[in-house]
mmCIF file of C-alpha atoms in Angstrom:
data_model
loop_
_atom_site.group_PDB
_atom_site.id
_atom_site.type_symbol
_atom_site.label_atom_id
_atom_site.label_comp_id
_atom_site.label_asym_id
_atom_site.label_seq_id
_atom_site.Cartn_x
_atom_site.Cartn_y
_atom_site.Cartn_z
ATOM 1 C CA MET L 195 0.000 0.000 0.000
ATOM 2 C CA THR L 196 1.431 3.402 -1.031
ATOM 3 C CA ALA L 197 0.620 6.862 0.310
ATOM 4 C CA ASP L 198 -1.751 7.358 -2.650
ATOM 5 C CA THR L 199 -3.636 4.101 -1.997
ATOM 6 C CA PRO L 200 -6.292 4.189 0.738
ATOM 7 C CA ASN L 201 -6.121 1.496 3.399
ATOM 8 C CA PRO L 202 -8.495 -1.333 2.354
ATOM 9 C CA ALA L 203 -9.398 -1.847 6.032
ATOM 10 C CA ILE L 204 -11.156 1.535 6.121
ATOM 11 C CA GLU L 205 -14.947 1.370 6.373
ATOM 12 C CA ILE L 206 -16.886 4.483 5.346
ATOM 13 C CA ARG L 207 -20.552 5.038 6.111
ATOM 14 C CA PRO L 208 -22.935 7.898 6.978
ATOM 15 C CA ALA L 209 -21.784 9.269 10.313
ATOM 16 C CA PRO L 210 -23.851 7.800 13.164
ATOM 17 C CA ARG L 211 -25.057 10.099 15.947
ATOM 18 C CA ALA L 212 -22.863 8.112 18.353
ATOM 19 C CA VAL L 213 -19.737 9.804 16.940
ATOM 20 C CA LYS L 214 -21.134 13.357 16.905
ATOM 21 C CA ASP L 215 -19.283 14.413 20.055
ATOM 22 C CA ARG L 216 -16.036 12.931 18.720
ATOM 23 C CA MET L 217 -16.537 14.858 15.498
ATOM 24 C CA ALA L 218 -17.147 18.079 17.416
ATOM 25 C CA ALA L 219 -14.039 17.610 19.560
ATOM 26 C CA LEU L 220 -11.873 16.857 16.529
ATOM 27 C CA CYS L 221 -13.318 19.796 14.651
ATOM 28 C CA GLU L 222 -12.580 22.144 17.547
ATOM 29 C CA GLN L 223 -9.018 20.833 17.775
ATOM 30 C CA THR L 224 -8.499 21.550 14.088
ATOM 31 C CA PHE L 225 -10.043 25.006 14.473
ATOM 32 C CA GLU L 226 -7.560 25.839 17.236
ATOM 33 C CA GLU L 227 -4.684 24.691 15.015
ATOM 34 C CA HIS L 228 -5.891 27.110 12.329
ATOM 35 C CA ARG L 229 -6.324 29.936 14.841
ATOM 36 C CA ALA L 230 -2.781 29.408 16.146
ATOM 37 C CA ARG L 231 -1.444 29.930 12.608
ATOM 38 C CA GLN L 232 -3.712 32.839 11.663
ATOM 39 C CA PRO L 233 -5.185 34.498 14.759
ATOM 40 C CA HIS L 234 -6.286 37.542 12.760
ATOM 41 C CA ALA L 235 -8.671 35.347 10.744
ATOM 42 C CA PHE L 236 -10.242 33.341 13.566
ATOM 43 C CA PRO L 237 -12.029 35.025 16.476
ATOM 44 C CA LYS L 238 -11.723 32.932 19.625
ATOM 45 C CA ASN L 239 -15.462 32.281 19.743
ATOM 46 C CA ALA L 240 -15.836 31.516 16.033
ATOM 47 C CA TYR L 241 -15.941 27.776 16.647
ATOM 48 C CA ARG L 242 -18.900 28.071 19.031
ATOM 49 C CA ILE L 243 -20.732 30.672 16.961
ATOM 50 C CA LEU L 244 -20.137 29.460 13.402
ATOM 51 C CA VAL L 245 -18.654 25.968 13.317
ATOM 52 C CA ALA L 246 -20.165 23.904 16.141
ATOM 53 C CA PRO L 247 -23.734 24.558 14.899
ATOM 54 C CA LEU L 248 -22.821 22.975 11.537
ATOM 55 C CA VAL L 249 -21.745 19.735 13.237
ATOM 56 C CA GLU L 250 -24.911 19.749 15.325
ATOM 57 C CA ALA L 251 -27.119 20.496 12.326
ATOM 58 C CA ALA L 252 -25.654 17.541 10.433
ATOM 59 C CA PHE L 253 -27.679 15.258 12.710
ATOM 60 C CA PHE L 254 -31.015 17.020 12.450
ATOM 61 C CA GLY L 255 -33.760 16.748 9.882
ATOM 62 C CA THR L 256 -37.007 18.669 9.778
ATOM 63 C CA LEU L 257 -37.848 19.162 13.470
ATOM 64 C CA ARG L 258 -36.297 15.841 14.446
ATOM 65 C CA SER L 259 -32.946 14.359 15.311
ATOM 66 C CA LEU L 260 -31.420 11.740 13.024
ATOM 67 C CA LYS L 261 -29.671 8.482 13.880
ATOM 68 C CA GLN L 262 -27.169 9.123 11.104
ATOM 69 C CA SER L 263 -26.185 12.193 9.153
ATOM 70 C CA PRO L 264 -27.198 12.703 5.510
ATOM 71 C CA ASN L 265 -24.288 15.079 4.863
ATOM 72 C CA ALA L 266 -21.442 13.766 7.050
ATOM 73 C CA TYR L 267 -19.518 10.538 6.546
ATOM 74 C CA ALA L 268 -17.309 8.751 9.056
ATOM 75 C CA ALA L 269 -14.385 6.408 8.522
ATOM 76 C CA PHE L 270 -13.698 3.473 10.842
ATOM 77 C CA ILE L 271 -10.691 1.177 11.143
ATOM 78 C CA GLY L 272 -11.197 -1.991 13.115
ATOM 79 C CA GLY L 273 -14.491 -0.598 14.353
ATOM 80 C CA GLU L 274 -12.812 2.533 15.783
ATOM 81 C CA PHE L 275 -13.791 6.017 14.670
ATOM 82 C CA ALA L 276 -10.858 7.416 12.690
ATOM 83 C CA SER L 277 -12.063 10.401 10.687
ATOM 84 C CA TYR L 278 -14.995 12.263 9.191
ATOM 85 C CA VAL L 279 -15.881 14.539 6.330
ATOM 86 C CA LEU L 280 -18.629 17.132 6.627
ATOM 87 C CA LEU L 281 -20.301 18.286 3.422
ATOM 88 C CA SER L 282 -22.361 21.409 3.005
ATOM 89 C CA HIS L 283 -26.064 21.118 3.772
ATOM 90 C CA TRP L 284 -26.768 21.114 0.039
ATOM 91 C CA ALA L 285 -25.466 17.532 -0.140
ATOM 92 C CA ARG L 286 -28.865 16.511 1.229
ATOM 93 C CA ARG L 287 -30.665 18.016 -1.726
ATOM 94 C CA SER L 288 -31.384 16.646 -5.158
ATOM 95 C CA ARG L 289 -29.284 17.816 -8.091
ATOM 96 C CA LYS L 290 -32.196 19.888 -9.384
ATOM 97 C CA GLN L 291 -32.460 21.771 -6.094
ATOM 98 C CA MET L 292 -28.741 22.506 -5.636
ATOM 99 C CA PRO L 293 -25.991 20.854 -7.676
ATOM 100 C CA TYR L 294 -23.136 22.635 -5.858
ATOM 101 C CA VAL L 295 -21.608 20.990 -2.794
ATOM 102 C CA SER L 296 -18.573 21.896 -0.688
ATOM 103 C CA VAL L 297 -16.330 19.926 1.643
ATOM 104 C CA ASP L 298 -16.837 22.001 4.786
ATOM 105 C CA ASP L 299 -14.496 19.979 6.981
ATOM 106 C CA ILE L 300 -12.357 16.866 6.873
ATOM 107 C CA CYS L 301 -10.494 15.760 10.006
ATOM 108 C CA VAL L 302 -8.528 12.684 11.049
ATOM 109 C CA GLU L 303 -7.931 11.515 14.609
ATOM 110 C CA PRO L 304 -4.194 11.963 15.395
ATOM 111 C CA ALA L 305 -3.758 8.226 16.061
ATOM 112 C CA PHE L 306 -4.955 7.396 12.536
ATOM 113 C CA ARG L 307 -3.088 9.998 10.517
ATOM 114 C CA GLY L 308 -0.807 8.827 7.731
ATOM 115 C CA ARG L 309 -2.934 5.753 7.005
ATOM 116 C CA GLY L 310 -4.851 7.013 3.967
ATOM 117 C CA VAL L 311 -8.067 7.758 5.855
ATOM 118 C CA ALA L 312 -8.625 11.300 4.561
ATOM 119 C CA ARG L 313 -7.849 10.155 1.015
ATOM 120 C CA ALA L 314 -10.407 7.347 1.284
ATOM 121 C CA LEU L 315 -13.055 9.796 2.521
ATOM 122 C CA LEU L 316 -12.298 12.254 -0.245
ATOM 123 C CA ARG L 317 -12.569 9.558 -2.897
ATOM 124 C CA HIS L 318 -15.848 8.444 -1.355
ATOM 125 C CA VAL L 319 -17.162 11.997 -1.661
ATOM 126 C CA ARG L 320 -15.981 12.281 -5.262
ATOM 127 C CA ALA L 321 -17.808 9.050 -6.055
ATOM 128 C CA LEU L 322 -20.957 10.543 -4.495
ATOM 129 C CA ALA L 323 -20.534 13.626 -6.674
ATOM 130 C CA GLU L 324 -20.462 11.450 -9.792
ATOM 131 C CA GLU L 325 -23.324 9.256 -8.623
ATOM 132 C CA ARG L 326 -25.582 12.173 -7.691
ATOM 133 C CA GLY L 327 -24.631 14.409 -10.588
ATOM 134 C CA TRP L 328 -23.302 17.376 -8.629
ATOM 135 C CA ASP L 329 -22.022 20.084 -10.960
ATOM 136 C CA SER L 330 -19.402 21.297 -8.518
ATOM 137 C CA LEU L 331 -17.499 19.932 -5.515
ATOM 138 C CA THR L 332 -15.310 22.512 -3.815
ATOM 139 C CA ALA L 333 -13.145 22.855 -0.728
ATOM 140 C CA GLN L 334 -11.412 25.698 1.082
ATOM 141 C CA VAL L 335 -7.922 25.191 2.500
ATOM 142 C CA TRP L 336 -6.383 27.778 4.801
ATOM 143 C CA THR L 337 -2.795 28.886 4.269
ATOM 144 C CA GLY L 338 -0.395 26.755 6.294
ATOM 145 C CA ASN L 339 -2.484 23.602 6.063
ATOM 146 C CA ASP L 340 0.018 22.017 3.710
ATOM 147 C CA ALA L 341 -1.148 18.427 4.215
ATOM 148 C CA SER L 342 -4.724 19.250 3.196
ATOM 149 C CA GLU L 343 -3.608 21.283 0.202
ATOM 150 C CA ALA L 344 -1.404 18.428 -1.000
ATOM 151 C CA LEU L 345 -4.246 15.940 -0.527
ATOM 152 C CA PHE L 346 -6.789 17.956 -2.523
ATOM 153 C CA ARG L 347 -4.310 18.646 -5.302
ATOM 154 C CA SER L 348 -3.341 14.979 -5.530
ATOM 155 C CA GLU L 349 -7.020 14.037 -5.833
ATOM 156 C CA GLY L 350 -7.623 16.313 -8.811
ATOM 157 C CA PHE L 351 -8.845 19.498 -7.121
ATOM 158 C CA THR L 352 -7.479 22.698 -8.674
ATOM 159 C CA PRO L 353 -7.630 26.305 -7.358
ATOM 160 C CA ASP L 354 -10.469 28.477 -8.680
ATOM 161 C CA TYR L 355 -9.096 31.685 -7.179
ATOM 162 C CA ILE L 356 -6.781 32.935 -4.444
ATOM 163 C CA ARG L 357 -8.141 35.155 -1.676
ATOM 164 C CA PHE L 358 -5.682 37.638 -0.177
ATOM 165 C CA SER L 359 -6.008 39.173 3.267
ATOM 166 C CA ALA L 360 -4.351 42.163 4.919
ATOM 167 C CA GLY L 361 -5.683 41.344 8.360
ATOM 168 C CA PRO L 362 -4.107 42.986 11.404
ATOM 169 C CA GLY L 363 -1.266 41.236 13.176
ATOM 170 C CA ARG L 364 -3.303 40.476 16.274
ATOM 171 C CA GLN L 365 -5.999 38.173 17.544
ATOM 172 C CA ALA L 366 -9.321 38.853 15.827
ATOM 173 C CA ARG L 367 -12.038 40.256 18.060
ATOM 174 C CA ASP L 368 -14.855 37.931 19.044
ATOM 175 C CA TYR L 369 -18.144 37.822 17.225
ATOM 176 C CA PRO L 370 -21.106 39.285 19.140
ATOM 177 C CA ASN L 371 -21.957 36.878 21.936
ATOM 178 C CA MET L 372 -25.049 34.832 21.167
ATOM 179 C CA THR L 373 -26.238 31.972 23.336
ATOM 180 C CA GLY L 374 -29.506 30.207 23.980
ATOM 181 C CA PRO L 375 -32.603 32.122 22.761
ATOM 182 C CA SER L 376 -30.571 34.836 21.027
ATOM 183 C CA LEU L 377 -28.674 32.240 18.973
ATOM 184 C CA VAL L 378 -31.933 30.543 17.962
ATOM 185 C CA LEU L 379 -33.422 33.921 17.061
ATOM 186 C CA HIS L 380 -30.399 34.695 14.903
ATOM 187 C CA TRP L 381 -30.954 31.443 13.017
ATOM 188 C CA LEU L 382 -34.687 32.074 12.611
ATOM 189 C CA THR L 383 -34.231 35.641 11.401
ATOM 190 C CA GLY L 384 -31.792 34.637 8.722
ATOM 191 C CA GLY L 385 -28.505 35.646 10.297
ATOM 192 C CA TRP L 386 -26.780 32.448 9.289
ATOM 193 C CA PHE L 387 -28.400 32.518 5.886
ATOM 194 C CA THR L 388 -26.957 35.982 5.364
ATOM 195 C CA LEU L 389 -23.462 34.857 6.347
ATOM 196 C CA VAL L 390 -23.507 31.704 4.246
ATOM 197 C CA SER L 391 -25.283 33.151 1.220
ATOM 198 C CA GLY L 392 -22.867 36.083 1.259
ATOM 199 C CA ALA L 393 -19.925 33.707 1.195
ATOM 200 C CA ILE L 394 -21.464 31.702 -1.662
ATOM 201 C CA ALA L 395 -22.239 34.831 -3.651
ATOM 202 C CA GLY L 396 -18.722 36.167 -3.118
ATOM 203 C CA ALA L 397 -17.185 32.909 -4.286
ATOM 204 C CA ALA L 398 -19.446 32.849 -7.336
ATOM 205 C CA LEU L 399 -18.517 36.403 -8.292
ATOM 206 C CA MET L 400 -14.822 35.691 -7.862
ATOM 207 C CA LYS L 401 -15.187 32.628 -10.067
ATOM 208 C CA LEU L 402 -16.967 34.631 -12.762
ATOM 209 C CA PHE L 403 -15.000 37.868 -12.683
ATOM 210 C CA GLY L 404 -11.854 37.201 -10.608
#
């Protein structure tokens, strides 16, 4: 088995709710690694405000919790949770509703790194893209995450555009504090939709005119 050949012992399936907390912990660990490299780009509370809700939402349907996620996939080796990939919410939809899907997060437990787990997950997702007829499968890699960049490039992903930042050389200020009812209200009034749709629109414009 070479570095480019996924481990045949890897089992990939829709992420079960039982691994949700492991996913959240791994996601937070990765977030802190990013923040350590680029503190100007990651407010300290960004994980709680922006990222953690995405992991939680992956296990909810319409007004009900789900036993397994329709847009997150987990990898297991010998029955042990090793890694996961979280796709954008649009992965739940039919091609006619939204043919554009992004890899929002892909993380590997430290004990299982270097064993082809992330590569196997990424190939699984690419197979889903072909099977379901998605027109686009994208991913964002932050500067300094050399392993992820090398993985995506080796699996046929190519850059659409490069985003430059002149952020200050200090820790970014926190987002407005929202917990409990205020966080729910922000969701219901479209706050998250504004953030996400703005990001999608910006990416689309950059792709068209950048």
